[in-house]
CSV table of C-alpha atoms and ligand atoms in Angstrom, one decimal:
chain,number,residue,atom,x,y,z
A,1,UNK,CA,-0.5,0.0,0.5
A,2,UNK,CA,0.9,4.1,-0.8
A,3,UNK,CA,2.3,5.7,1.7
A,4,UNK,CA,0.9,8.9,2.3
A,5,UNK,CA,3.0,11.4,1.9
A,6,UNK,CA,3.6,13.8,4.9
A,7,UNK,CA,3.8,9.6,6.7
A,8,UNK,CA,6.9,9.6,4.1
A,9,UNK,CA,8.4,12.9,5.5
A,10,UNK,CA,8.3,11.2,8.9
A,11,UNK,CA,9.5,7.7,7.7
A,12,UNK,CA,12.1,9.4,6.9
A,13,UNK,CA,12.8,12.2,9.6
A,14,UNK,CA,12.7,8.6,12.3
A,15,UNK,CA,15.5,6.9,10.3
A,16,UNK,CA,17.5,10.1,10.3
A,17,UNK,CA,16.7,9.8,14.2
A,18,UNK,CA,17.7,6.5,14.3
A,19,UNK,CA,21.1,6.9,12.4
A,20,UNK,CA,22.5,9.9,14.2
A,21,UNK,CA,22.2,7.5,17.1
A,22,UNK,CA,23.5,4.7,16.1
A,23,UNK,CA,26.0,3.5,18.4
A,24,UNK,CA,27.6,0.5,17.6
A,25,UNK,CA,29.7,1.0,13.5
A,26,UNK,CA,33.8,2.1,14.1
A,27,UNK,CA,32.6,4.6,11.7
A,28,UNK,CA,30.3,6.4,14.4
A,29,UNK,CA,32.8,6.5,16.2
A,30,UNK,CA,34.3,8.0,12.9
A,31,UNK,CA,31.7,10.4,12.0
A,32,UNK,CA,31.9,11.9,16.2
A,33,UNK,CA,35.2,12.0,16.4
A,34,UNK,CA,35.5,13.9,13.3
A,35,UNK,CA,33.1,15.9,14.1
A,36,UNK,CA,31.1,15.3,10.5
A,37,UNK,CA,27.2,14.1,9.1
A,38,UNK,CA,25.6,11.2,8.2
A,39,UNK,CA,23.8,11.2,5.0
A,40,UNK,CA,20.9,10.0,5.2
A,41,UNK,CA,19.2,11.5,1.7
A,42,UNK,CA,17.7,13.8,0.1
A,43,UNK,CA,15.5,14.7,-2.5
A,44,UNK,CA,12.6,14.4,-3.9
A,45,UNK,CA,10.2,11.7,-1.5
A,46,UNK,CA,7.3,10.8,-4.0
A,47,UNK,CA,9.9,10.4,-6.0
A,48,UNK,CA,10.3,7.2,-9.3
A,49,UNK,CA,13.8,6.7,-9.0
A,50,UNK,CA,15.7,6.5,-6.3
A,51,UNK,CA,19.4,6.2,-7.2
A,52,UNK,CA,21.7,4.9,-4.7
A,53,UNK,CA,25.7,5.6,-4.3
A,54,UNK,CA,28.7,3.2,-2.0
A,55,UNK,CA,28.9,6.3,1.1
A,56,UNK,CA,29.5,9.4,1.9
A,57,UNK,CA,33.0,11.0,0.5
A,58,UNK,CA,34.5,14.0,2.7
A,59,UNK,CA,32.5,16.7,1.4
A,60,UNK,CA,29.6,14.4,1.8
A,61,UNK,CA,30.1,14.2,5.3
A,62,UNK,CA,31.0,17.9,5.9
A,63,UNK,CA,27.8,18.5,4.9
A,64,UNK,CA,25.3,16.0,5.4
A,65,UNK,CA,24.9,15.8,2.2
A,66,UNK,CA,24.5,12.9,-0.9
A,67,UNK,CA,26.3,13.4,-4.7
A,68,UNK,CA,27.6,17.3,-3.4
A,69,UNK,CA,31.4,16.9,-4.5
A,70,UNK,CA,33.1,15.9,-7.7
A,71,UNK,CA,30.8,12.8,-7.9
A,72,UNK,CA,27.9,15.1,-7.3
A,73,UNK,CA,29.0,17.3,-9.7
A,74,UNK,CA,29.1,14.9,-12.2
A,75,UNK,CA,25.9,13.2,-11.0
A,76,UNK,CA,24.5,16.3,-11.8
A,77,UNK,CA,25.7,17.0,-15.4
A,78,UNK,CA,24.6,13.2,-16.0
A,79,UNK,CA,21.1,13.6,-14.3
A,80,UNK,CA,21.0,17.4,-16.8
A,81,UNK,CA,21.6,15.5,-19.6
A,82,UNK,CA,18.8,12.6,-19.8
A,83,UNK,CA,16.6,15.5,-18.7
A,84,UNK,CA,16.2,14.7,-14.8
A,85,UNK,CA,16.0,17.3,-12.5
A,86,UNK,CA,17.9,16.8,-9.1
A,87,UNK,CA,14.7,17.4,-6.6
A,88,UNK,CA,12.5,15.1,-8.7
A,89,UNK,CA,14.5,12.2,-7.3
A,90,UNK,CA,15.8,10.2,-4.2
A,91,UNK,CA,19.2,10.5,-4.1
A,92,UNK,CA,21.5,7.8,-1.1
A,93,UNK,CA,23.6,6.0,-0.3
A,94,UNK,CA,24.0,1.4,1.2
A,95,UNK,CA,26.0,2.9,4.1
A,96,UNK,CA,24.9,6.4,5.7
A,97,UNK,CA,28.2,7.4,7.5
A,98,UNK,CA,31.7,8.1,5.5
A,99,UNK,CA,34.8,5.5,5.8
A,100,UNK,CA,38.5,6.6,6.4
A,101,UNK,CA,40.0,7.8,3.7
A,102,UNK,CA,36.8,6.6,1.4
A,103,UNK,CA,38.0,3.0,1.6
A,104,UNK,CA,35.4,0.3,1.1
A,105,UNK,CA,32.5,-0.4,2.6
A,106,UNK,CA,33.7,-3.3,4.7
A,107,UNK,CA,30.9,-6.5,4.9
A,108,UNK,CA,29.5,-5.5,7.9
A,109,UNK,CA,29.4,-1.8,7.7
A,110,UNK,CA,27.0,-2.9,4.7
A,111,UNK,CA,25.1,-5.5,6.8
A,112,UNK,CA,24.6,-2.8,9.6
A,113,UNK,CA,23.1,0.8,7.3
A,114,UNK,CA,21.1,-2.1,4.5
A,115,UNK,CA,18.3,-1.7,7.1
A,116,UNK,CA,17.6,1.5,6.9
A,117,UNK,CA,18.5,1.8,2.9
A,118,UNK,CA,15.2,-1.3,2.9
A,119,UNK,CA,12.9,1.1,4.6
A,120,UNK,CA,13.9,4.3,3.0
A,121,UNK,CA,13.0,1.7,-0.5
A,122,UNK,CA,10.0,0.7,1.1
A,123,UNK,CA,8.8,4.1,2.1
A,124,UNK,CA,9.6,5.9,-0.4
A,125,UNK,CA,8.5,3.1,-3.5
A,126,UNK,CA,10.4,3.8,-6.2
A,127,UNK,CA,9.2,2.1,-10.1
A,128,UNK,CA,13.3,2.7,-10.3
A,129,UNK,CA,16.1,2.0,-8.4
A,130,UNK,CA,19.5,3.1,-9.7
A,131,UNK,CA,22.9,1.6,-8.5
A,132,UNK,CA,25.3,4.1,-8.4
A,133,UNK,CA,28.9,1.3,-8.7
A,134,UNK,CA,28.9,-2.2,-7.9
A,135,UNK,CA,29.0,-1.7,-3.7
A,136,UNK,CA,24.9,-1.3,-3.8
A,137,UNK,CA,24.3,-2.7,-7.7
A,138,UNK,CA,25.3,-5.9,-5.8
A,139,UNK,CA,22.9,-5.6,-2.7
A,140,UNK,CA,20.3,-3.7,-4.4
A,141,UNK,CA,20.1,-6.9,-7.2
A,142,UNK,CA,21.1,-9.3,-4.3
A,143,UNK,CA,17.6,-8.4,-2.4
A,144,UNK,CA,15.9,-8.1,-5.4
A,145,UNK,CA,16.4,-12.1,-6.7
A,146,UNK,CA,18.6,-11.0,-9.3
A,147,UNK,CA,21.9,-12.5,-8.1
A,148,UNK,CA,21.6,-15.0,-11.3
A,149,UNK,CA,22.4,-12.0,-13.5
A,150,UNK,CA,25.5,-10.5,-11.7
A,151,UNK,CA,28.2,-10.8,-13.9
A,152,UNK,CA,30.4,-7.7,-12.7
A,153,UNK,CA,29.4,-4.1,-13.2
A,154,UNK,CA,31.2,-3.9,-16.4
A,155,UNK,CA,29.3,-6.0,-18.5
A,156,UNK,CA,26.0,-5.8,-16.8
A,157,UNK,CA,25.6,-1.5,-16.8
A,158,UNK,CA,23.3,0.1,-18.5
A,159,UNK,CA,20.9,-3.0,-18.8
A,160,UNK,CA,17.8,-2.7,-17.4
A,161,UNK,CA,16.4,-5.6,-15.1
A,162,UNK,CA,12.7,-5.3,-14.0
A,163,UNK,CA,12.0,-7.4,-10.4
A,164,UNK,CA,9.3,-7.2,-7.6
A,165,UNK,CA,9.2,-5.4,-5.3
A,166,UNK,CA,7.3,-5.8,-1.2
A,167,UNK,CA,5.2,-3.1,-3.2
A,168,UNK,CA,4.7,-3.6,-6.3
A,169,UNK,CA,6.9,-4.3,-9.9
A,170,UNK,CA,9.9,-2.1,-10.8
A,171,UNK,CA,12.8,-2.4,-12.0
A,172,UNK,CA,16.6,-2.2,-11.6
A,173,UNK,CA,19.2,0.2,-13.8
A,174,UNK,CA,22.8,-0.8,-12.7
A,175,UNK,CA,25.3,2.5,-13.4
A,176,UNK,CA,29.3,2.7,-13.1
A,177,UNK,CA,30.1,5.0,-9.8
A,178,UNK,CA,30.1,8.7,-11.0
A,179,UNK,CA,32.7,9.7,-9.0
A,180,UNK,CA,35.0,7.2,-11.9
A,181,UNK,CA,34.0,10.0,-14.6
A,182,UNK,CA,36.4,11.7,-12.5
A,183,UNK,CA,39.8,10.7,-13.6
A,184,UNK,CA,38.8,8.6,-16.7
A,185,UNK,CA,36.5,11.1,-19.6
A,186,UNK,CA,34.9,7.5,-21.6
A,187,UNK,CA,34.0,6.4,-18.3
A,188,UNK,CA,31.5,9.7,-17.8
A,189,UNK,CA,31.1,9.1,-22.2
A,190,UNK,CA,29.4,5.6,-20.5
A,191,UNK,CA,27.5,6.8,-18.3
A,192,UNK,CA,26.5,9.7,-19.8
A,193,UNK,CA,25.0,7.3,-22.9
A,194,UNK,CA,23.9,4.7,-19.6
A,195,UNK,CA,21.4,7.0,-18.6
A,196,UNK,CA,19.6,8.0,-21.5
A,197,UNK,CA,17.6,5.0,-21.1
A,198,UNK,CA,15.5,6.7,-17.8
A,199,UNK,CA,14.5,8.2,-20.0
A,200,UNK,CA,12.8,5.6,-22.0
A,201,UNK,CA,11.0,3.8,-18.6
A,202,UNK,CA,7.4,4.9,-17.3
A,203,UNK,CA,7.1,5.8,-14.7
A,204,UNK,CA,3.5,5.3,-12.8
A,205,UNK,CA,2.4,8.4,-12.0
A,206,UNK,CA,2.2,8.8,-8.1
B,301,URA,N1,30.7,9.0,-3.4
B,301,URA,C1,28.7,8.3,-3.0
B,301,URA,O1,28.8,6.7,-3.4
B,301,URA,N2,28.1,8.9,-2.2
B,301,URA,C2,28.2,10.2,-2.5
B,301,URA,O2,27.0,10.9,-1.4
B,301,URA,C3,29.4,10.6,-2.4
B,301,URA,C4,30.2,9.9,-3.4
């Protein structure tokens, strides 16, 4: 069943509260030590498209906003190239606190934060989930029973995978991580080509 709009905002606020007060993660200790912020997510609580990245980087932890640094600039360019406004989508990460020196998140860290992501998905109920990079791709493909298609991101980026969420049919689109495009122009061309697939997906009115 669809969650009413104001109820969504309240449920998302509760997630933020819980992440802020998490006790048992080394990443939370890092966050407190460095006096930075968790990054919960940002955008339209009624969005038809949800983008899921990996984890906050330095700029994101400093501001509490997802994709606001160099990778965010690439994401903004990509959205613009596909005629999508950032304010219309919801953007989040699988891991909500910054791993030191932007190292890869560990399986334990993913397991700790993933339940928050799952709740965000079920609250916002997007029709399209776009994963950015291999960590969110692996997690989401597995969660939606698509493990058999996991051939490595270099083989499946830009492809469209129909799946079933608790609230209805969805489409999953794995993309390369925009951060790679900050040092590799070929990746930016690939990403620009891949993201155009979103224009061909019809989003039901919510
Ligand atoms: N990279 C990510 O995966 N997420 C962000 O929010 C920023 C950079």
